[in-house]
Coordinates of C-alpha atoms in Angstrom, one line a residue:
X1424 CA -34.0 31.9 -2.4
X1425 CA -34.2 31.1 -6.1
X1426 CA -35.3 27.7 -7.4
X1427 CA -35.4 26.5 -11.0
X1428 CA -37.7 23.6 -11.9
X1429 CA -37.9 23.7 -15.7
X1430 CA -35.9 24.6 -18.8
X1431 CA -34.4 28.0 -18.0
X1432 CA -32.0 29.8 -20.3
X1433 CA -30.1 32.9 -19.0
X1434 CA -27.9 34.8 -21.4
X1435 CA -26.6 37.6 -19.3
X1436 CA -24.1 37.5 -16.5
X1437 CA -25.6 36.2 -13.3
X1438 CA -24.5 36.6 -9.6
X1439 CA -26.1 34.5 -6.9
X1440 CA -26.3 36.5 -3.6
X1441 CA -28.7 34.1 -1.7
X1442 CA -29.6 30.4 -2.2
X1443 CA -29.7 29.1 -5.8
X1444 CA -31.1 25.6 -6.2
X1445 CA -31.6 23.7 -9.5
X1446 CA -34.2 20.9 -8.9
X1447 CA -33.8 17.4 -10.2
X1448 CA -35.0 17.1 -13.8
X1449 CA -34.4 20.8 -14.5
X1450 CA -32.0 22.2 -17.2
X1451 CA -30.5 25.7 -16.8
X1452 CA -28.3 27.5 -19.3
X1453 CA -26.0 30.4 -18.4
X1454 CA -24.6 32.2 -21.4
X1455 CA -22.1 34.3 -19.5
X1456 CA -20.0 34.1 -16.3
X1457 CA -21.7 32.8 -13.2
X1458 CA -20.6 33.9 -9.8
X1459 CA -21.7 32.4 -6.5
X1460 CA -21.1 35.3 -4.2
X1461 CA -19.6 35.3 -0.7
X1462 CA -22.3 34.2 1.7
X1463 CA -24.4 32.7 -1.0
X1464 CA -25.2 29.0 -1.5
X1465 CA -25.2 27.1 -4.8
X1466 CA -27.1 23.7 -5.0
X1467 CA -27.4 21.9 -8.4
X1468 CA -29.4 18.6 -8.5
X1469 CA -30.5 19.1 -12.1
X1470 CA -28.5 20.1 -15.2
X1471 CA -26.5 23.3 -15.3
X1472 CA -25.0 24.3 -18.7
X1473 CA -22.2 26.9 -18.5
X1474 CA -21.1 28.8 -21.6
X1475 CA -18.5 30.7 -19.6
X1476 CA -16.7 30.6 -16.3
X1477 CA -17.8 29.4 -12.8
X1478 CA -16.6 31.6 -9.9
X1479 CA -17.3 30.3 -6.5
X1480 CA -16.8 32.8 -3.6
X1481 CA -19.5 31.2 -1.5
X1482 CA -20.8 27.7 -0.6
X1483 CA -21.6 24.9 -3.0
X1484 CA -23.7 22.2 -1.4
X1485 CA -22.6 18.7 -1.6
X1486 CA -25.1 17.3 -4.1
X1487 CA -26.8 14.0 -4.3
X1488 CA -27.5 14.2 -8.1
X1489 CA -27.1 16.6 -11.0
X1490 CA -24.6 17.4 -13.7
X1491 CA -22.7 20.6 -14.3
X1492 CA -21.7 21.0 -18.0
X1493 CA -19.0 23.2 -19.3
X1494 CA -20.2 23.1 -22.9
X1495 CA -19.4 26.4 -24.5
X1496 CA -19.7 26.8 -28.3
X1497 CA -18.0 30.2 -28.3
X1498 CA -15.1 30.0 -25.8
X1499 CA -11.9 28.1 -26.3
X1500 CA -11.2 28.0 -22.5
X1501 CA -13.6 28.0 -19.5
X1502 CA -12.4 28.3 -15.9
X1503 CA -13.3 27.3 -12.4
X1504 CA -12.0 29.7 -9.7
X1505 CA -13.1 31.6 -6.6
X1506 CA -12.0 32.9 -3.2
X1507 CA -13.5 29.9 -1.4
X1508 CA -10.8 27.8 -3.2
X1509 CA -13.2 24.8 -3.7
X1510 CA -16.5 23.8 -5.2
X1511 CA -18.6 20.7 -5.2
X1512 CA -20.4 19.0 -8.2
X1513 CA -22.1 15.6 -8.5
X1514 CA -21.2 14.9 -12.1
X1515 CA -18.9 17.1 -14.2
X1516 CA -18.9 17.1 -18.0
X1517 CA -16.5 19.0 -20.3
X1518 CA -18.0 19.3 -23.8
X1519 CA -16.6 22.4 -25.5
X1520 CA -17.6 22.5 -29.2
X1521 CA -15.7 25.6 -30.4
X1522 CA -13.5 24.6 -33.3
X1523 CA -10.4 25.9 -31.4
X1524 CA -11.5 24.4 -28.0
X1525 CA -8.9 23.6 -25.3
X1526 CA -10.9 22.9 -22.2
X1527 CA -11.6 23.9 -18.6
X1528 CA -8.9 25.3 -16.3
X1529 CA -9.1 25.0 -12.5
X1530 CA -7.2 27.8 -10.9
X1531 CA -4.1 27.2 -8.7
X1532 CA -4.7 26.0 -5.1
X1533 CA -8.3 25.1 -5.8
X1534 CA -10.1 21.9 -4.8
X1535 CA -12.5 20.5 -7.4
X1536 CA -14.8 18.0 -5.6
X1537 CA -16.8 15.7 -7.9
X1538 CA -18.9 13.2 -6.0
X1539 CA -19.6 10.9 -8.9
X1540 CA -18.2 11.0 -12.5
X1541 CA -15.9 13.2 -14.6
X1542 CA -16.7 12.9 -18.3
X1543 CA -14.3 14.7 -20.7
X1544 CA -16.4 14.4 -23.9
X1545 CA -14.7 17.2 -25.8
X1546 CA -11.9 19.3 -24.3
X1547 CA -9.4 18.8 -21.4
X1548 CA -9.6 19.5 -17.7
X1549 CA -6.5 21.4 -16.6
X1550 CA -5.6 21.4 -12.9
X1551 CA -3.3 24.4 -12.7
X1552 CA -0.4 24.4 -10.2
X1553 CA -1.7 22.9 -6.9
X1554 CA -5.3 22.5 -8.0
X1555 CA -6.7 19.0 -7.2
X1556 CA -9.6 16.7 -8.2
X1557 CA -11.2 14.8 -5.4
X1558 CA -13.9 12.2 -6.1
X1559 CA -16.0 10.1 -3.8
X1560 CA -17.8 7.4 -5.8
X1561 CA -15.9 4.5 -7.3
X1562 CA -17.0 5.1 -10.9
X1563 CA -14.8 5.1 -14.0
X1564 CA -14.2 8.4 -15.5
X1565 CA -14.9 8.7 -19.2
X1566 CA -14.4 10.6 -22.4
X1567 CA -11.6 11.2 -24.9
X1568 CA -10.5 14.4 -23.2
X1569 CA -7.6 14.4 -20.7
X1570 CA -6.8 15.7 -17.3
X1571 CA -3.5 17.7 -17.0
X1572 CA -1.7 18.1 -13.7
X1573 CA 1.6 19.7 -12.8
X1574 CA 4.3 18.3 -10.4
X1575 CA 7.9 19.3 -9.8
X1576 CA 10.7 16.9 -9.3
X1577 CA 14.4 17.0 -8.4
X1578 CA 16.1 18.9 -11.2
X1579 CA 19.6 17.5 -11.2
X1580 CA 20.5 14.8 -13.7
X1581 CA 22.0 12.7 -10.9
X1582 CA 19.2 12.8 -8.3
X1583 CA 16.3 10.4 -8.1
X1584 CA 12.7 11.0 -7.4
X1585 CA 10.1 8.2 -6.9
X1586 CA 6.9 9.0 -8.8
X1587 CA 3.4 7.7 -9.3
X1588 CA 1.0 8.9 -12.0
X1589 CA -2.4 10.4 -11.2
X1590 CA -3.7 9.6 -14.6
X1591 CA -4.0 6.6 -17.0
X1592 CA -4.7 5.8 -20.6
X1593 CA -6.9 2.7 -21.1
X1594 CA -6.1 1.6 -17.5
X1595 CA -2.4 2.0 -17.4
X1596 CA 0.2 4.8 -17.5
X1597 CA 3.1 5.1 -20.0
X1598 CA 5.7 7.8 -19.8
X1599 CA 5.6 8.1 -23.5
X1600 CA 2.1 9.7 -24.0
X1601 CA 1.6 10.4 -20.4
X1602 CA 4.4 12.7 -19.2
X1603 CA 5.0 16.2 -20.7
X1604 CA 7.3 19.1 -20.3
X1605 CA 5.7 21.8 -18.1
X1606 CA 8.4 24.4 -18.2
X1607 CA 6.1 26.7 -20.2
X1608 CA 2.9 25.7 -18.4
X1609 CA 2.1 29.4 -17.5
X1610 CA 2.1 30.2 -21.2
X1611 CA 0.6 27.0 -22.7
X1612 CA -1.7 25.4 -20.2
X1613 CA -3.3 22.8 -22.5
X1614 CA -0.5 22.2 -25.0
X1615 CA 2.7 21.0 -23.3
X1616 CA 5.2 19.1 -25.4
X1617 CA 5.8 15.4 -24.8
X1618 CA 8.9 14.6 -22.8
X1619 CA 11.7 13.2 -24.9
X1620 CA 13.8 10.2 -24.0
X1621 CA 17.4 9.1 -24.5
X1622 CA 19.6 6.2 -23.3
X1623 CA 23.2 5.3 -22.7
X1624 CA 26.3 7.2 -21.9
X1625 CA 26.6 9.8 -20.4
X1626 CA 23.3 8.7 -18.9
X1627 CA 22.1 12.2 -18.4
X1628 CA 18.8 13.9 -19.2
X1629 CA 18.6 17.2 -21.1
X1630 CA 17.0 20.5 -20.4
X1631 CA 14.2 22.1 -22.4
X1632 CA 15.0 24.5 -25.3
X1633 CA 12.9 27.6 -25.2
X1634 CA 12.4 30.7 -27.3
X1635 CA 12.8 34.2 -26.2
X1636 CA 9.2 34.3 -24.9
X1637 CA 9.7 31.2 -22.8
X1638 CA 7.8 28.8 -25.0
X1639 CA 9.3 25.3 -25.2
X1640 CA 10.7 24.5 -28.6
X1641 CA 12.3 21.2 -27.8
X1642 CA 11.0 19.3 -24.7
X1643 CA 13.2 18.2 -21.9
X1644 CA 14.8 14.8 -22.1
X1645 CA 14.7 11.9 -19.6
X1646 CA 17.4 9.3 -19.7
X1647 CA 15.8 5.8 -19.6
X1648 CA 18.8 4.2 -17.8
X1649 CA 17.2 5.2 -14.5
X1650 CA 13.6 4.1 -15.0
X1651 CA 12.7 1.3 -12.7
X1652 CA 9.8 -0.2 -10.6
X1653 CA 10.3 -2.2 -7.5
X1654 CA 7.8 -5.1 -7.1
X1655 CA 9.9 -8.2 -6.5
X1656 CA 9.8 -10.4 -3.4
X1657 CA 13.5 -10.0 -3.0
X1658 CA 15.1 -7.1 -1.3
X1659 CA 18.1 -5.1 -2.3
X1660 CA 19.1 -4.2 -5.8
X1661 CA 17.9 -7.5 -7.2
X1662 CA 14.3 -6.3 -6.6
X1663 CA 14.5 -3.5 -9.2
X1664 CA 12.6 -4.0 -12.5
X1665 CA 13.9 -2.2 -15.5
X1666 CA 11.3 -0.2 -17.5
X1667 CA 11.3 2.0 -20.5
X1668 CA 9.1 4.9 -21.7
X1669 CA 6.6 2.5 -23.3
X1670 CA 6.2 0.1 -20.4
X1671 CA 2.8 0.0 -18.8
X1672 CA 2.6 1.1 -15.1
X1673 CA -0.5 0.3 -13.1
X1674 CA -2.1 3.1 -11.1
X1675 CA -0.7 3.1 -7.6
X1676 CA 2.7 1.6 -8.6
X1677 CA 5.7 3.8 -8.2
X1678 CA 8.7 4.3 -10.5
X1679 CA 12.1 5.9 -10.3
X1680 CA 13.3 8.7 -12.6
X1681 CA 16.2 11.1 -12.6
X1682 CA 16.0 14.8 -13.5
X1683 CA 16.7 16.8 -16.6
X1684 CA 19.5 19.1 -15.2
X1685 CA 17.3 22.2 -15.4
X1686 CA 17.5 24.6 -12.4
X1687 CA 13.8 23.7 -11.8
X1688 CA 11.7 21.2 -13.7
X1689 CA 7.9 21.1 -13.9
X1690 CA 6.3 18.0 -15.4
X1691 CA 2.7 17.6 -16.6
X1692 CA 0.8 14.4 -16.3
X1693 CA -1.8 13.9 -19.0
X1694 CA -4.5 11.3 -19.2
X1695 CA -7.8 10.1 -17.8
X1696 CA -7.9 10.9 -14.0
X1697 CA -7.5 7.9 -11.8
X1698 CA -10.4 7.2 -9.5
X1699 CA -11.7 4.4 -7.2
X1700 CA -9.9 1.4 -5.6
X1701 CA -6.5 0.1 -6.5
X1702 CA -5.2 -3.0 -4.7
X1703 CA -1.9 -4.9 -4.7
X1704 CA -1.4 -8.4 -3.3
X1705 CA 1.7 -8.6 -1.1
X1706 CA 3.5 -11.1 1.0
X1707 CA 4.9 -10.6 4.4
X1708 CA 8.5 -9.4 4.1
X1709 CA 8.0 -8.1 0.6
X1710 CA 8.9 -4.5 -0.3
X1711 CA 6.9 -2.5 -2.9
X1712 CA 7.5 0.9 -4.5
X1713 CA 4.0 2.4 -4.6
X1714 CA 2.7 5.9 -4.9
X1715 CA -0.3 8.2 -4.6
X1716 CA -2.5 7.2 -7.6
X1717 CA -4.8 10.2 -7.5
X1718 CA -4.9 13.8 -8.8
X1719 CA -5.3 14.9 -5.2
X1720 CA -3.4 14.4 -2.0
X1721 CA -4.0 11.4 0.2
X1722 CA -4.1 11.1 3.9
X1723 CA -1.1 9.0 5.0
X1724 CA -2.8 8.2 8.4
X1725 CA -5.9 6.9 6.7
X1726 CA -3.8 4.9 4.2
X1727 CA -1.9 3.3 7.1
X1728 CA -5.1 2.7 9.1
X1729 CA -6.8 1.1 6.1
X1730 CA -3.8 -1.2 5.6
X1731 CA -2.8 -1.8 9.2
X1732 CA -2.9 -5.5 8.9
X1733 CA -0.1 -5.5 6.4
X1734 CA 2.1 -2.4 6.9
X1735 CA 3.3 -0.2 9.7
X1736 CA 5.0 2.8 8.1
X1737 CA 5.8 4.5 4.8
X1738 CA 9.3 5.4 3.5
X1739 CA 10.1 8.4 1.3
X1740 CA 13.4 8.8 -0.6
X1741 CA 14.9 12.3 -0.2
X1742 CA 17.9 13.2 -2.4
X1743 CA 20.8 14.7 -0.5
X1744 CA 22.6 16.4 -3.4
X1745 CA 24.0 13.5 -5.4
X1746 CA 26.5 14.6 -8.0
X1747 CA 27.4 11.4 -9.7
X1748 CA 25.7 8.3 -11.2
X1749 CA 28.1 6.0 -9.2
X1750 CA 26.1 4.1 -6.6
X1751 CA 28.9 4.7 -4.0
X1752 CA 28.4 8.5 -4.4
X1753 CA 24.7 8.6 -3.9
X1754 CA 23.7 11.0 -1.1
X1755 CA 20.3 10.8 0.5
X1756 CA 18.2 8.7 2.8
X1757 CA 14.7 7.6 3.7
X1758 CA 12.3 9.8 5.6
X1759 CA 9.7 7.8 7.5
X1760 CA 6.1 8.4 8.4
X1761 CA 3.8 6.4 10.6
X1762 CA 0.8 7.0 12.9
X1763 CA 3.1 8.8 15.4
X1764 CA 4.6 11.4 13.0
X1765 CA 7.4 11.8 10.4
X1766 CA 11.2 11.6 10.8
X1767 CA 13.6 13.2 8.3
X1768 CA 16.3 11.1 6.6
X1769 CA 20.0 10.9 7.4
X1770 CA 21.4 13.8 5.3
X1771 CA 24.9 15.2 5.4
X1772 CA 25.4 18.7 7.0
X1773 CA 25.0 21.5 4.5
X1774 CA 22.3 19.5 2.6
X1775 CA 19.7 18.6 5.0
X1776 CA 20.8 21.1 7.7
X1777 CA 21.7 20.4 11.3
X1778 CA 19.3 20.8 14.1
X1779 CA 16.4 21.3 11.6
X1780 CA 13.4 19.4 10.5
X1781 CA 14.5 19.3 6.8
X1782 CA 12.8 16.6 4.8
X1783 CA 10.3 15.7 7.4
X1784 CA 7.4 13.9 5.6
X1785 CA 4.0 15.3 6.4
X1786 CA 0.6 13.7 6.9
X1787 CA -0.7 14.3 3.4
X1788 CA 1.0 12.6 0.5
X1789 CA 1.3 14.9 -2.5
X1790 CA 0.1 14.2 -6.1
X1791 CA 2.7 12.1 -8.0
X1792 CA 4.6 11.1 -4.8
X1793 CA 6.1 7.6 -4.8
X1794 CA 7.1 5.8 -1.6
X1795 CA 8.2 2.4 -0.3
X1796 CA 6.3 0.1 2.0
X1797 CA 7.5 -3.1 3.8
X1798 CA 4.8 -5.7 4.4
X1799 CA 4.6 -7.3 7.8
X1800 CA 2.1 -10.0 6.7
X1801 CA 0.4 -11.5 3.7
X1802 CA -2.5 -9.5 2.3
X1803 CA -3.2 -6.6 0.0
X1804 CA -2.3 -2.9 -0.1
X1805 CA -5.4 -0.8 -1.0
X1806 CA -5.8 2.7 -2.1
X1807 CA -9.4 4.1 -2.0
X1808 CA -11.3 7.4 -2.4
X1809 CA -11.8 7.7 1.4
X1810 CA -8.0 8.4 1.6
X1811 CA -8.3 11.4 -0.7
X1812 CA -8.2 15.0 0.6
X1813 CA -7.6 18.4 -0.8
X1814 CA -4.2 19.6 0.6
X1815 CA -2.1 21.8 -1.7
X1816 CA 1.7 21.6 -1.1
X1817 CA 1.5 25.3 -0.1
X1818 CA 0.0 24.0 3.1
X1819 CA 2.7 23.0 5.7
X1820 CA 1.3 19.5 6.0
X1821 CA 1.6 18.3 2.4
X1822 CA 4.9 18.2 0.5
X1823 CA 6.4 16.3 -2.5
X1824 CA 9.6 15.1 -1.1
X1825 CA 12.5 15.5 -3.5
X1826 CA 15.4 17.3 -1.8
X1827 CA 16.1 18.3 1.8
X1828 CA 17.3 21.8 1.1
X1829 CA 14.0 23.4 2.1
X1830 CA 13.2 23.4 5.8
X1831 CA 9.7 22.0 6.2
X1832 CA 7.7 23.0 9.2
X1833 CA 6.4 19.9 10.9
X1834 CA 2.7 19.7 11.5
X1835 CA 0.9 17.7 14.2
X1836 CA -2.5 17.5 15.7
X1837 CA -1.8 20.0 18.4
X1838 CA -4.9 19.1 20.3
X1839 CA -3.6 15.7 21.1
X1840 CA -0.1 14.5 20.4
X1841 CA 3.2 16.0 21.5
X1842 CA 6.4 15.5 19.4
X1843 CA 10.0 15.5 20.5
X1844 CA 12.6 15.5 17.7
X1845 CA 16.1 14.5 18.7
X1846 CA 19.0 14.9 16.3
X1847 CA 22.3 13.1 16.0
X1848 CA 25.3 14.2 14.0
X1849 CA 28.3 11.9 13.3
X1850 CA 31.9 13.1 12.7
X1851 CA 31.3 13.1 8.9
X1852 CA 28.4 15.6 9.3
X1853 CA 25.5 13.2 8.6
X1854 CA 22.4 14.2 10.6
X1855 CA 19.9 11.6 11.7
X1856 CA 16.6 12.6 13.4
X1857 CA 14.7 10.3 15.7
X1858 CA 11.2 11.1 16.8
X1859 CA 9.4 10.5 20.1
X1860 CA 5.6 11.0 20.1
X1861 CA 3.4 11.2 23.2
X1862 CA 0.0 9.9 21.9
X1863 CA -2.9 10.3 24.3
X1864 CA -6.0 8.3 23.6
X1865 CA -4.1 5.9 21.4
X1866 CA -3.1 2.2 21.8
X1867 CA 0.6 3.2 22.0
X1868 CA 2.5 2.4 25.1
X1869 CA 6.2 2.0 26.1
X1870 CA 6.3 -1.5 24.5
X1871 CA 6.5 -2.1 20.8
X1872 CA 3.4 -0.8 19.0
X1873 CA 2.8 -1.7 15.3
X1874 CA 2.0 1.5 13.4
X1875 CA 3.5 3.8 16.1
X1876 CA 7.1 2.5 16.2
X1877 CA 9.1 2.6 13.0
X1878 CA 12.3 0.8 12.1
X1879 CA 15.3 2.5 10.5
X1880 CA 15.6 1.0 7.0
X1881 CA 18.9 2.7 6.0
X1882 CA 21.1 2.7 9.1
X1883 CA 24.6 4.1 8.7
X1884 CA 27.7 2.9 10.5
X1885 CA 27.2 5.6 13.1
X1886 CA 23.6 5.9 14.4
X1887 CA 21.4 7.0 17.3
X1888 CA 18.2 5.1 17.7
X1889 CA 15.5 4.0 20.2
X1890 CA 15.8 0.6 21.8
X1891 CA 12.3 -0.9 22.5
X1892 CA 11.6 -3.9 24.7
X1893 CA 15.3 -4.4 25.1
X1894 CA 15.4 -5.8 21.6
X1895 CA 19.0 -4.9 20.7
X1896 CA 18.8 -6.2 17.2
X1897 CA 16.4 -3.5 16.0
X1898 CA 17.0 0.2 15.4
X1899 CA 13.9 2.4 15.8
X1900 CA 13.7 5.9 14.3
X1901 CA 10.2 6.7 15.6
X1902 CA 8.7 5.7 18.9
X1903 CA 5.2 6.4 19.9
X1904 CA 4.1 6.1 23.6
X1905 CA 1.1 7.0 25.6
X1906 CA 0.5 10.1 27.8
X1907 CA 3.5 12.2 28.8
X1908 CA 5.1 11.2 32.1
X1909 CA 7.9 13.3 33.6
X1910 CA 9.5 10.1 34.9
X1911 CA 9.6 8.4 31.5
X1912 CA 12.9 7.0 30.4
X1913 CA 13.4 6.0 26.8
X1914 CA 16.5 3.8 26.2
X1915 CA 18.8 5.0 23.3
X1916 CA 21.2 3.0 21.3
X1917 CA 24.4 4.6 19.9
X1918 CA 26.7 2.9 17.4
X1919 CA 30.0 4.6 16.8
X1920 CA 32.3 3.3 14.0
X1921 CA 34.7 6.2 13.9
X1922 CA 36.5 8.4 16.3
X1923 CA 35.7 12.1 16.6
X1924 CA 32.9 14.2 18.0
X1925 CA 29.4 12.7 18.0
X1926 CA 26.6 15.1 18.9
X1927 CA 23.1 14.7 20.3
X1928 CA 20.8 17.7 20.0
X1929 CA 17.2 18.7 20.2
X1930 CA 16.0 19.3 16.6
X1931 CA 12.6 20.7 17.8
X1932 CA 9.4 20.0 19.6
X1933 CA 5.7 20.4 18.8
X1934 CA 3.0 20.9 21.5
X1935 CA 5.6 20.2 24.1
X1936 CA 7.0 22.6 26.7
X1937 CA 9.1 20.3 29.0
X1938 CA 12.9 20.1 29.2
X1939 CA 14.5 17.3 27.4
X1940 CA 17.6 15.6 28.8
X1941 CA 20.0 12.8 27.9
X1942 CA 21.0 10.7 30.9
X1943 CA 24.4 8.9 30.9
X1944 CA 24.0 5.9 33.1
X1945 CA 27.8 5.4 33.4
X1946 CA 28.8 9.0 34.3
X1947 CA 25.6 9.6 36.3
X1948 CA 25.1 12.8 34.4
X1949 CA 21.9 14.3 33.0
X1950 CA 22.6 16.7 30.1
X1951 CA 20.0 19.3 29.2
X1952 CA 19.8 19.2 25.4
X1953 CA 17.0 21.8 25.4
X1954 CA 19.7 24.3 26.3
X1955 CA 22.9 22.9 24.7
X1956 CA 24.1 20.0 22.5
X1957 CA 25.6 17.0 24.1
X1958 CA 29.0 16.2 22.6
X1959 CA 30.4 12.6 23.0
X1960 CA 33.9 11.4 22.4
X1961 CA 33.9 7.7 23.2
X1962 CA 35.9 4.7 21.8
X1963 CA 34.3 3.2 18.8
X1964 CA 31.8 0.5 19.7
X1965 CA 28.1 -0.2 20.4
X1966 CA 26.5 1.4 23.4
X1967 CA 23.0 -0.1 23.9
X1968 CA 22.6 0.3 27.6
X1969 CA 24.2 3.6 28.5
X1970 CA 22.0 6.5 27.3
X1971 CA 18.4 7.4 28.0
X1972 CA 16.1 10.2 26.9
X1973 CA 14.6 11.6 30.0
X1974 CA 12.5 14.7 31.1
X1975 CA 13.9 15.3 34.6
X1976 CA 17.3 14.8 36.3
X1977 CA 17.7 11.1 37.2
X1978 CA 19.0 9.3 40.3
X1979 CA 21.5 7.0 38.7
X1980 CA 21.1 4.0 41.0
X1981 CA 17.3 4.0 40.4
X1982 CA 17.8 4.4 36.7
X1983 CA 20.4 1.6 36.6
X1984 CA 18.0 -0.7 38.5
X1985 CA 20.7 -1.6 41.0
X1986 CA 20.9 -1.5 44.8
X1987 CA 22.6 1.6 46.0
X1988 CA 25.4 0.9 48.4
X1989 CA 26.3 3.0 51.4
X1990 CA 29.1 5.1 49.9
X1991 CA 30.7 5.5 53.3
X1992 CA 31.9 1.9 53.2
X1993 CA 34.5 3.1 50.7
X1994 CA 36.7 6.2 50.9
X1995 CA 37.7 7.1 47.3
X1996 CA 40.0 10.0 46.5
X1997 CA 42.9 11.3 44.4
X1998 CA 46.0 11.5 46.6
X1999 CA 47.8 14.2 44.6
X2000 CA 50.6 11.8 43.5
X2001 CA 49.2 10.4 40.3
X2002 CA 47.2 7.7 42.1
X2003 CA 43.6 7.0 43.2
X2004 CA 43.1 5.5 46.6
X2005 CA 40.2 3.2 47.5
X2006 CA 40.1 2.6 51.3
X2007 CA 38.0 -0.5 52.0
X2008 CA 38.0 -0.4 55.8
X2009 CA 35.0 -2.8 56.0
X2010 CA 36.6 -5.4 53.8
X2011 CA 33.6 -5.3 51.3
X2012 CA 34.1 -7.7 48.4
X2013 CA 35.0 -5.6 45.3
X2014 CA 33.9 -7.1 42.0
X2015 CA 35.1 -4.4 39.6
X2016 CA 36.2 -0.8 39.4
X2017 CA 35.7 1.4 36.3
X2018 CA 37.1 4.9 35.8
X2019 CA 35.7 7.3 33.2
X2020 CA 36.6 10.8 32.1
X2021 CA 34.2 13.7 31.9
X2022 CA 33.0 12.8 28.4
X2023 CA 32.4 9.2 29.3
X2024 CA 35.4 7.5 27.9
X2025 CA 36.6 4.5 30.0
X2026 CA 40.1 5.1 31.2
X2027 CA 40.6 2.1 33.5
X2028 CA 38.9 -1.2 34.3
X2029 CA 40.2 -3.3 37.2
X2030 CA 38.9 -6.7 38.5
X2031 CA 38.2 -7.0 42.2
X2032 CA 40.8 -9.7 42.7
X2033 CA 43.5 -7.0 42.3
X2034 CA 41.9 -4.9 45.0
X2035 CA 42.0 -7.0 48.1
X2036 CA 43.8 -4.7 50.6
X2037 CA 42.2 -2.3 53.1
X2038 CA 43.8 0.5 51.2
X2039 CA 44.2 0.1 47.4
X2040 CA 46.4 2.5 45.4
X2041 CA 45.6 2.7 41.7
X2042 CA 48.2 4.4 39.5
X2043 CA 46.5 7.2 37.6
X2044 CA 48.7 9.3 35.3
X2045 CA 46.0 11.1 33.2
X2046 CA 45.4 14.7 32.2
X2047 CA 43.9 16.9 34.9
X2048 CA 40.2 17.0 35.1
X2049 CA 37.1 15.4 36.6
X2050 CA 36.8 11.6 36.6
X2051 CA 34.1 9.2 37.7
X2052 CA 34.9 6.1 39.7
X2053 CA 32.3 3.3 39.7
X2054 CA 32.9 0.7 42.4
X2055 CA 30.8 -2.6 41.9
X2056 CA 30.7 -4.8 45.0
X2057 CA 28.7 -7.7 46.4
X2058 CA 26.7 -5.1 48.4
X2059 CA 25.8 -2.9 45.4
X2060 CA 27.3 -0.1 43.4
X2061 CA 28.6 3.3 44.3
X2062 CA 29.8 6.2 42.1
X2063 CA 32.4 8.7 43.1
X2064 CA 33.6 11.9 41.4
X2065 CA 37.3 12.9 41.8
X2066 CA 39.4 15.8 40.4
X2067 CA 43.1 15.1 39.8

C-alpha cells in the first residue's frame, strides 16, 4: 500500500500494483504514463497532475474529494483508457499548455465517472465512439474547452431522426456551432468540420466531400426545411415549431432532423457537457418532444419512475425506409417503452422484418436520442443525474433508434419479469408487435395499470391490440400483469379494414417457457401460435370480443361466460343434400343460430322465429369443409361441428 501525503513529483513511468492513495491536501505529479494494474486500487483525494496518459486496468475508488489534472506541457493529446472500461474521479480538469494542444481522449466504450465537476480550462475532452461521461453532483461544468461526442443517425435524405444534444454553449444548444461532421472522426478526433446548412428545393441534405485519405474537405449539409421542435399544447401537425440552425434549444428538448444521404453518417456534438437537473412544465394532455440531455445513457425506467405522476410511457420514432419527402409516403412508426418493456413499431415487411423484434426500444436511452411523451396530468418532466448510467450501444440494452433494419435483441430482467411478444401482420405486410409482461412483485394486475399498460399512438386501419377493463375505445400495445397464471385470458381486439390474410404470430419470448395460444370464442378453437402462425380471413370489421391470448386450451362455454346447454336437446347434422338439420325434439326456444367456416367467417345467421319446427332444415350450399354451428337458446348455448 502506497500513500502520498505531501508534494511528490515522479518523472518516470509508474505502474500501481497494490493500493495507491493520495491524501487530501497532497499534490502528486506524474511525468509519464500512469497505469493502475489489474487487481490494483487507485484512490485520489488530493491533487494528481498527469503529464501523460491514464490507463486503468484495475479499480478506481469512488472519491469524496480530490482533483485529477490532465495538464501536460509537452503532449498535444492525453488519453484515458484501460481494460476495466471505466474510471472514477471526483473533479476532472483539462489544462494542456502545449502550443499545439488538442485535449484528452477517452477511448471507445469507456465510462468516465466524475462525481463533481468537469473543468475544461485549456483543451477539449473527446469521448470517442461509445465513451460516456457520467456525473453525480449537480454542479455546472466550466472552462472554455469543449466536450466532443459521436452519434450516428439515419443516413437517408428522406428519413427523420429525433435528436437531443448532450452539450450546450452558454446554457443552450445551436446546430450552428454545436453539430459537426464526424465522417473522419477516426482521423481527426478533435477537429471535425462544422456541419453546413441549406434550405429549399429539392429539400435534401448533402454528403461530405473527402480527400483520398478520408479527411473531410467539405462538411456534410443538413437541409433546414426539416428542423422542428414539438412543444405546443395542441396535438397533430399544428404542434410543430419551425427552427433553423441558429435557434436556441434548451437541454432536454428534442428536435427533428433528416439525414445527409451518405451510406452512414456520424455526427459530433461539441460544447460544454450538460449536467444536473432539467425540468419542463407540462399540462395534462400535452405532448412534448424531449430527449436524453446528457453525454451518457439514461435509465428509462428511472426516468419513468421519477416522472410517474405525469407520464406513463415513452415513444420513439423508427424510420421504416421512407423514400420521399411527401407526408403520405412516410414509412415508420412509434416504438413504445414503459415499466413493463418495449414494443417495436408497425413497420412494413422487408423493413422491420416479420416475426422479429426489430426496433424494440431498450431500457437505456442512448446519447442524443429524442423521444415523445404524452402527459397524463399537470406537472413537470424532470431529468436528473440519478437517471444517468454507463451503457454503450454495443450492449444489447441500449440503442439509438433510427431504422428498424437491424434486429435488436430484447433485454429484460430475467430474474423477475417474463415477456411474451405477439406479432400481427396485415394484408399489406405491416407488422405490429404487442407485448405482454408478467411482472412479479409489481403493482401490475389484470386491470389498467398506469406505467405498465401503454396505449398505441399510431394505430393503422388494421390492428391487433389488447383490450383492458373492457374499454373498447382504447388500443393497448403493452399490457403488464402480475404473476403468471396458466388460466390467464387476455382479451384481444382486431380491426380489419381490408380483405385478405391477416396473421397472428409469436414474435418471441423472454424468460418464458409456456405455450402461447390464441383462443377463438366463436369457433371454440385454441390455436398454438408457439408452433405455427394463425391465419385469419374474416369479413372486414371490428372484432373486440372474439379473440383471447391464453396459455392452455380453453373450454369455450367457460371462456364465454355463458351457461352450457345440454347438447343432447338438439340434434344438429348435415344431411348430405346441401342442408343442415336441427332437430328440436324438446321444443326448446331457439333465439339465434350462427354458422361459421373453419377460418371463422360467418356464413349464415338465422333468427329463432324462423326455426319453430321440431325438425328445421337450413339450406346450406357451401364448399365442402368443416363448419361450426352455434345455437343460442333460452337454456344456454351449444356449439356443434359438422362436415358437409
